[in-house]
mmCIF file of C-alpha atoms in Angstrom:
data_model
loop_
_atom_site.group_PDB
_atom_site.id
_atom_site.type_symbol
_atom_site.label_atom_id
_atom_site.label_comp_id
_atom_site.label_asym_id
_atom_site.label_seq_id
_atom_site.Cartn_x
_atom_site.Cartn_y
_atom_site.Cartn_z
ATOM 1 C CA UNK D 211 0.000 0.000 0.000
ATOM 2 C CA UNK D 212 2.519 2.361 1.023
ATOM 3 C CA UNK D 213 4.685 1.928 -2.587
ATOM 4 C CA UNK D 214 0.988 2.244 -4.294
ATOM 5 C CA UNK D 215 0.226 5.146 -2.463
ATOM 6 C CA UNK D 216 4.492 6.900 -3.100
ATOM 7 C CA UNK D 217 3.974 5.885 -6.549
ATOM 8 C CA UNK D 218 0.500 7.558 -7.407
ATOM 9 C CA UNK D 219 2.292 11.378 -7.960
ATOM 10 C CA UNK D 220 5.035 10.134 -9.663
ATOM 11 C CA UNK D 221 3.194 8.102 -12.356
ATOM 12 C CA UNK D 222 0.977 11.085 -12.807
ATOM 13 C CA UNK D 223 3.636 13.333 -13.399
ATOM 14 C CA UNK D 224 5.424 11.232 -15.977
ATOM 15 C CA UNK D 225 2.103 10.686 -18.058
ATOM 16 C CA UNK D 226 2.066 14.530 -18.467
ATOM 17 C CA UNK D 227 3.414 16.252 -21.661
ATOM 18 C CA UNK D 228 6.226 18.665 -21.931
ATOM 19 C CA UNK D 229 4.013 21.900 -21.183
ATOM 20 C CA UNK D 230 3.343 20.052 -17.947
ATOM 21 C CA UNK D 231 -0.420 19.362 -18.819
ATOM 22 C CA UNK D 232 -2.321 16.060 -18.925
ATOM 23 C CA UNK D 233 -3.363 14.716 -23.048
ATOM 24 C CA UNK D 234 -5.635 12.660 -21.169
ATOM 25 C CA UNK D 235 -9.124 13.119 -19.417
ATOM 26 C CA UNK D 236 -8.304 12.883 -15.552
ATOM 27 C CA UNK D 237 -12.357 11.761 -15.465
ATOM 28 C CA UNK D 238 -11.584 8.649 -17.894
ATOM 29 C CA UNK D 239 -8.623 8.085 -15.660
ATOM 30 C CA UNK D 240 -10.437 7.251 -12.322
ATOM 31 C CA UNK D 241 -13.074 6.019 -14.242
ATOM 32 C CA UNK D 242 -11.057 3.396 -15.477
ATOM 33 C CA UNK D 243 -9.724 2.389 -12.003
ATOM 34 C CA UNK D 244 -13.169 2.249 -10.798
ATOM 35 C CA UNK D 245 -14.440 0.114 -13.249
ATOM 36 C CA UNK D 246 -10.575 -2.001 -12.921
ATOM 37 C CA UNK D 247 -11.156 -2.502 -9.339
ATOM 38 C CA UNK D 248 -15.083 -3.510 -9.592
ATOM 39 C CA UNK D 249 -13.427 -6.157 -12.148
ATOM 40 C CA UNK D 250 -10.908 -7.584 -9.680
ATOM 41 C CA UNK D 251 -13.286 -7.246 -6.582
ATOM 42 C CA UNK D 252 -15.939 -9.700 -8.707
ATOM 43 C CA UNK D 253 -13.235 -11.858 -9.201
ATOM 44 C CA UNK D 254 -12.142 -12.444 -6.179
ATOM 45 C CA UNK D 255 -15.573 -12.679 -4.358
ATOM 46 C CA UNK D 256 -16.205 -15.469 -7.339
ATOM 47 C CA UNK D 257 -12.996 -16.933 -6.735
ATOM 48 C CA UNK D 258 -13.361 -17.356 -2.524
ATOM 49 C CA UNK D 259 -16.409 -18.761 -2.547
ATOM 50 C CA UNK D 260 -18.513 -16.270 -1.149
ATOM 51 C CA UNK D 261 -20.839 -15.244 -4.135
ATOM 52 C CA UNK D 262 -23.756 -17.268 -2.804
ATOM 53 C CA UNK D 263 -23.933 -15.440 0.353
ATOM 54 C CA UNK D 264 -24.148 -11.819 -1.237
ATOM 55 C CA UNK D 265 -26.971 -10.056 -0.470
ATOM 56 C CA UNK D 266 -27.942 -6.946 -1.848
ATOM 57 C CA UNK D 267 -29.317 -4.474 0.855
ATOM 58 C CA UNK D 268 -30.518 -0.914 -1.029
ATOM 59 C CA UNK D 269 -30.110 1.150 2.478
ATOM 60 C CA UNK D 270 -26.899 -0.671 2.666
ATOM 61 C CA UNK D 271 -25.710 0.317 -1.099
ATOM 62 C CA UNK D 272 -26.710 3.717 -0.434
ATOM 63 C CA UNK D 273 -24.516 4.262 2.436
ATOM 64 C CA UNK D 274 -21.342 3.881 0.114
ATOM 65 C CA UNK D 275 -22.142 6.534 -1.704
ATOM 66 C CA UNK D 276 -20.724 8.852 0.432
ATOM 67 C CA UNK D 277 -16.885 7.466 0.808
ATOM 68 C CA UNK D 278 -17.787 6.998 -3.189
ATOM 69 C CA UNK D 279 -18.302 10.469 -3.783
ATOM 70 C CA UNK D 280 -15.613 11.829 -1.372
ATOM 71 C CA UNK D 281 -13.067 9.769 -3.515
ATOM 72 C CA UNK D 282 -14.732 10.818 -6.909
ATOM 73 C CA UNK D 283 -13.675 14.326 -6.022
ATOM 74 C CA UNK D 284 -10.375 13.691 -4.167
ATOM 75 C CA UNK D 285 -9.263 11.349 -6.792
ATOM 76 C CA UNK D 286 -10.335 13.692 -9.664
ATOM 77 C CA UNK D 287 -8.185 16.578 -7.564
ATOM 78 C CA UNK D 288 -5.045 14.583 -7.471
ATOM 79 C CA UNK D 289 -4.782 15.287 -10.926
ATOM 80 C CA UNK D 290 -5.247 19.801 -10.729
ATOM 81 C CA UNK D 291 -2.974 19.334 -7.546
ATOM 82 C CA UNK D 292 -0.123 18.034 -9.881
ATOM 83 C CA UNK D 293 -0.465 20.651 -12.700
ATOM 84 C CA UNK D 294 0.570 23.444 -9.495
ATOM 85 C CA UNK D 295 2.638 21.211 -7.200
ATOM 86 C CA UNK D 296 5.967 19.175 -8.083
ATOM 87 C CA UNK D 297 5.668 15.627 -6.958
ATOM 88 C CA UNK D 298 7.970 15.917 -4.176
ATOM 89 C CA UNK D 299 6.319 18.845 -2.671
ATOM 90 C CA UNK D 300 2.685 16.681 -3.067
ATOM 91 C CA UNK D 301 4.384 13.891 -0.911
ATOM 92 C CA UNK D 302 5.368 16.129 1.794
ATOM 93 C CA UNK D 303 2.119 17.950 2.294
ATOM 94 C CA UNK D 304 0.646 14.695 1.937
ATOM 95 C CA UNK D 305 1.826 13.927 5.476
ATOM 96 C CA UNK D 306 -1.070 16.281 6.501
ATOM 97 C CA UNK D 307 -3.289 13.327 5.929
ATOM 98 C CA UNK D 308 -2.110 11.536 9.004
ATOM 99 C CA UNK D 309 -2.863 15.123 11.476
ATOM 100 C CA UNK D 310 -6.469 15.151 10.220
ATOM 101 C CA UNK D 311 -6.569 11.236 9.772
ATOM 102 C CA UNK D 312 -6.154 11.302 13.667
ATOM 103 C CA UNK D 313 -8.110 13.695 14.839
ATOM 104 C CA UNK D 314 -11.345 12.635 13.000
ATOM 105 C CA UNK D 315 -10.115 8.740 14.237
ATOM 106 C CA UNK D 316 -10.477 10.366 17.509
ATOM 107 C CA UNK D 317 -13.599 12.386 16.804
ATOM 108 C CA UNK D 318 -15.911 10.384 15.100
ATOM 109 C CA UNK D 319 -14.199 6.631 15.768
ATOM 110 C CA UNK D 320 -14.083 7.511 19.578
ATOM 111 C CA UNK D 321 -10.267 5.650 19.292
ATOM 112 C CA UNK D 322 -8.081 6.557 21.777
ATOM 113 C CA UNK D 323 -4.674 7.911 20.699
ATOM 114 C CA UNK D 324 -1.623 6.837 22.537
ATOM 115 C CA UNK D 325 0.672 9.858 23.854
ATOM 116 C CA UNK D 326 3.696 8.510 21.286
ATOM 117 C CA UNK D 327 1.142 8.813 18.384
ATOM 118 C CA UNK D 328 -0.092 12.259 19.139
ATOM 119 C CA UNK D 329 3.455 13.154 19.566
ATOM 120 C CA UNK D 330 4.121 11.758 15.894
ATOM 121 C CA UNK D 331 1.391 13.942 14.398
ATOM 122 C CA UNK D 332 2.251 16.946 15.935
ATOM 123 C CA UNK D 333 5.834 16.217 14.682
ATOM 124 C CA UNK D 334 4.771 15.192 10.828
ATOM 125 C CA UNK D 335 2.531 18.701 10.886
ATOM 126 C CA UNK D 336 5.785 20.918 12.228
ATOM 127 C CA UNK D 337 7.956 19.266 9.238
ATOM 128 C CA UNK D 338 5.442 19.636 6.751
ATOM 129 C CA UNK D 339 5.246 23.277 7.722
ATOM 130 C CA UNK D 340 9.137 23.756 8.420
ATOM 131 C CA UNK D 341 9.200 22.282 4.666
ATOM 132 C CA UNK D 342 8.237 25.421 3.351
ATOM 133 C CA UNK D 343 10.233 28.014 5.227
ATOM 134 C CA UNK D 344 12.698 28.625 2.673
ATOM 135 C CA UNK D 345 9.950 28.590 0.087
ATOM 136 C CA UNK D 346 7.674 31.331 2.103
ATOM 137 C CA UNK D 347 11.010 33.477 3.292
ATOM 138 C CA UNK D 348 12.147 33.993 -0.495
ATOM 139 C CA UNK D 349 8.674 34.583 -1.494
ATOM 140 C CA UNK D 350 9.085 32.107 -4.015
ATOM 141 C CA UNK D 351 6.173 30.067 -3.540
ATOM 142 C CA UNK D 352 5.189 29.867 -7.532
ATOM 143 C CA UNK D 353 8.556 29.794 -8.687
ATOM 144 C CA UNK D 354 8.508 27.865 -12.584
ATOM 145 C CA UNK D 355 11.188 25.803 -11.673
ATOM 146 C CA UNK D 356 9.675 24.511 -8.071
ATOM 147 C CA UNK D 357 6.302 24.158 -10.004
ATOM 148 C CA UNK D 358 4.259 25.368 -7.138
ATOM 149 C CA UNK D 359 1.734 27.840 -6.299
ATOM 150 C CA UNK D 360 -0.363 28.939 -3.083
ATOM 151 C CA UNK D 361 -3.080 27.672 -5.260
ATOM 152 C CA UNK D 362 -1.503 24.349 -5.207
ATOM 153 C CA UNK D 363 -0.727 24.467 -1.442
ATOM 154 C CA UNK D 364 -4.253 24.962 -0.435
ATOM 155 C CA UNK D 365 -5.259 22.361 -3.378
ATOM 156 C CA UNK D 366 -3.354 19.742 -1.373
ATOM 157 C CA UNK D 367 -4.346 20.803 2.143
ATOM 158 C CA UNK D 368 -7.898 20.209 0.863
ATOM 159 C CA UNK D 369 -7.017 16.703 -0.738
ATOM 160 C CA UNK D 370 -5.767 15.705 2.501
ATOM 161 C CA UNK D 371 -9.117 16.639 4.456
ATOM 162 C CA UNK D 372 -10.986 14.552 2.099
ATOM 163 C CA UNK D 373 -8.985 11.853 2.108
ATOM 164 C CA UNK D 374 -9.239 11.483 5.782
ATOM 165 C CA UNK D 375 -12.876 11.413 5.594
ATOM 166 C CA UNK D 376 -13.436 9.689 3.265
ATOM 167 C CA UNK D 377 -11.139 7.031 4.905
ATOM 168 C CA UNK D 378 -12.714 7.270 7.957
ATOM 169 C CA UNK D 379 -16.303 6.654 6.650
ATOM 170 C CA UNK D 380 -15.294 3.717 4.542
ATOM 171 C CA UNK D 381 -13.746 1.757 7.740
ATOM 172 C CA UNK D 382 -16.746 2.327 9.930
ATOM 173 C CA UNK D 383 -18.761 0.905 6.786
ATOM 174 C CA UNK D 384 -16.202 -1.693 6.124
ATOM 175 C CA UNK D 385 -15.914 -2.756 9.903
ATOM 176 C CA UNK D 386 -19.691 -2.073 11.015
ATOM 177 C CA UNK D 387 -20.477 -5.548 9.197
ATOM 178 C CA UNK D 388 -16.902 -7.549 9.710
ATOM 179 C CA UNK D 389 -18.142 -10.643 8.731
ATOM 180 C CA UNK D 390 -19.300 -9.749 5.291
ATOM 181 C CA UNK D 391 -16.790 -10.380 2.178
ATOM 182 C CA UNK D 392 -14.313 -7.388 1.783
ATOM 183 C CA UNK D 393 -14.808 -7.557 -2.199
ATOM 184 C CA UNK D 394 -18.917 -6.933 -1.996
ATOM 185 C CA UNK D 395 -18.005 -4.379 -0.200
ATOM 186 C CA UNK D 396 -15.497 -3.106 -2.301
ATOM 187 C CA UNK D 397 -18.168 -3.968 -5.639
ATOM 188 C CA UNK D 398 -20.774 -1.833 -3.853
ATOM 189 C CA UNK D 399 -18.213 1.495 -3.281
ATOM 190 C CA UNK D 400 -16.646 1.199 -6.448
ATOM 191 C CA UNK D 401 -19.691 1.005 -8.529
ATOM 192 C CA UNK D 402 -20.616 4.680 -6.942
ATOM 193 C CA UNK D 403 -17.411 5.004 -8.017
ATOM 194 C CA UNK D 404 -17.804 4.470 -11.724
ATOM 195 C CA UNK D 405 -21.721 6.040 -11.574
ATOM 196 C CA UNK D 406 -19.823 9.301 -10.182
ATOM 197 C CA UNK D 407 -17.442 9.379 -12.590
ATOM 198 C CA UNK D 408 -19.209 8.353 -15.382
ATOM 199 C CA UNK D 409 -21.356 11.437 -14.800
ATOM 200 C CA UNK D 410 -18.430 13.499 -14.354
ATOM 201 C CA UNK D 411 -17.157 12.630 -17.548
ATOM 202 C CA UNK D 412 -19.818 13.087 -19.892
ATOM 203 C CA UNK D 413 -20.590 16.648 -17.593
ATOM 204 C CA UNK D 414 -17.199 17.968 -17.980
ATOM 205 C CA UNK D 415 -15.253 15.868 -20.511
ATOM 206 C CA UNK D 416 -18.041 14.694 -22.895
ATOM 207 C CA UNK D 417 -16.521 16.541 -26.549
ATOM 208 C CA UNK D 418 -13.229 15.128 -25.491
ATOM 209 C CA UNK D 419 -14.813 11.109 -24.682
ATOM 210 C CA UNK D 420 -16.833 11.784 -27.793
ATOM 211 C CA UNK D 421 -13.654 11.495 -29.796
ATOM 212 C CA UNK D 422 -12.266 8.112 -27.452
ATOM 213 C CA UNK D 423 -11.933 6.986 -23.929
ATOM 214 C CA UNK D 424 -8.206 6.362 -24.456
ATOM 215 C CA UNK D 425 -7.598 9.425 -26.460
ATOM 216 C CA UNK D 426 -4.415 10.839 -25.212
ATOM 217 C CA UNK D 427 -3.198 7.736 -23.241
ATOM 218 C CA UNK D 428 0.810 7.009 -23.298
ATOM 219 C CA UNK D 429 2.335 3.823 -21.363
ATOM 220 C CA UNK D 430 2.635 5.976 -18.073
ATOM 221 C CA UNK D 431 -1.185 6.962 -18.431
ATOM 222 C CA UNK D 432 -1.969 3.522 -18.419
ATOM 223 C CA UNK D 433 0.013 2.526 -15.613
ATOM 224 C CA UNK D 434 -1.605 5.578 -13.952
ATOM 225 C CA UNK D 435 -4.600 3.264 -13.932
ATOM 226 C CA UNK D 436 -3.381 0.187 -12.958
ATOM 227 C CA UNK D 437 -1.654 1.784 -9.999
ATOM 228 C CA UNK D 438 -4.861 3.826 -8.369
ATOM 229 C CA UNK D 439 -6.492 0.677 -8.806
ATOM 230 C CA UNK D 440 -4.433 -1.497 -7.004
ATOM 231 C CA UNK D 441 -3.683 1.336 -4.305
ATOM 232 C CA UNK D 442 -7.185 1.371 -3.908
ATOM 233 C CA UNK D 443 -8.221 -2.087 -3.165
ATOM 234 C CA UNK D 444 -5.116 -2.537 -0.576
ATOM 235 C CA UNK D 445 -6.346 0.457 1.382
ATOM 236 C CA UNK D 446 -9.708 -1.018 1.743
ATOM 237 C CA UNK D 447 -7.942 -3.972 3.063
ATOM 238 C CA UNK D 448 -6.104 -2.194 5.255
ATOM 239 C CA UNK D 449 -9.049 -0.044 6.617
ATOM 240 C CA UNK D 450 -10.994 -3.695 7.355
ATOM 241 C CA UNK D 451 -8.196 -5.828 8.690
ATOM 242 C CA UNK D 452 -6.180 -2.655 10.489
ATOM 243 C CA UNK D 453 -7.638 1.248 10.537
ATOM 244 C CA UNK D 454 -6.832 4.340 9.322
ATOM 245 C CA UNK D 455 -3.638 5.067 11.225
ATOM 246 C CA UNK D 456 -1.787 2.344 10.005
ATOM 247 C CA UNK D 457 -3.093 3.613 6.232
ATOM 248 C CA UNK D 458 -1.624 7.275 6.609
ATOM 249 C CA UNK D 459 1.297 5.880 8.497
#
């Protein structure tokens, strides 16, 4: 999970073109990792055995929607975030996902934090901040070279919020019913997943689909999609069979 999750700016940055932009729809992208991992999670439920004890509960299927949507957008932002922020500078402020991963665990999980974990948090958010001194002394935050902007900054700040909700929600869902088979779970989220960005793609990108899902698409584009895809089924694992913490950290 934690090379999926390292790898995910890096791969996006190498699939974009020399002006620094993306040839590809960023909407066909996730949509394509939804519709990947629905495809792998109906696979393995078919392969363990545990197809003939699926039932489908509507209030159930409805409560996904929520992480799904959270996702959809965060996902979907990943993508702007890159176009403003260098790769490096993503992973840093990235960290931030742990400081608001914890308090909501706290808030909202009622999970009690050990003294040596609130210690780490408070030391992640003091070197994601002393990260930027230089950066904020030389007023040189949207330098061309750095590829970064305040725009970015907040971009990813915002990315990390959602995240950690969206995490959060999905391991109360995934854990409020531990005995049910992680990939129905996983085939109920992800097909909000590809509803939400289906409609987001003919909404926003539907001239550009009109003309080819894979218009645009070079080898790191593709692998763009494989990666998110994978990343995403091991942190549903890890949000069943762990929590949250161990995710961010």
């Amino acid at each position: 999970g934690v090379v999926l999750m390292t790898l995910q700016p890096v791969l996006v940055t190498l699939s974009q073109n020399e002006q620094g932009k993306l040839d590809y729809s960023p909407v066909s992208s996730t949509l394509l990792s939804e519709a990947a991992k629905i495809g792998i999670s109906a696979g393995l439920l078919q392969w363990s055995g545990q197809r003939p004890l699926v039932r489908v509960d509507c209030k159930e299927a409805l409560q996904y929607a929520v992480p799904a949507f959270i996702y959809f957008v965060n996902n979907n932002l990943v993508f702007i975030i890159l176009i403003y922020v260098n790769a490096t500078t993503f992973q840093l402020l990235s960290q931030l996902k742990t400081v608001f991963t914890g308090l909501l665990f706290r808030i909202f999980l009622s999970r009690k934090l050990t003294m040596v974990q609130y210690i780490a948090i408070w030391q992640l958010a003091c070197g994601t901040a002393t990260s930027h001194i230089p950066k904020c002394l030389s007023g040189d935050l949207s330098a061309e070279g750095e590829g970064s902007s305040m725009f970015g900054l907040l971009l990813s700040i915002l990315s990390c919020v959602l995240s950690a909700c969206g995490g959060i929600y999905s391991e109360k869902l995934l854990k409020d019913k531990a005995s049910q088979s992680i990939h129905w779970q996983n085939m109920q989220l992800y097909t909000w997943g590809v509803l939400f960005n289906f409609a987001g793609a003919l909404l926003h990108d539907s001239a550009d689909l009109s003309k080819g899902l894979f218009r645009g698409y070079n080898f790191w584009a593709c692998a763009v999609v494989v990666n998110n895809a994978l990343n995403g089924l091991a942190i549903s694992a890890i949000l069943k069979y762990a929590d949250n913490i161990a995710r961010v950290y």
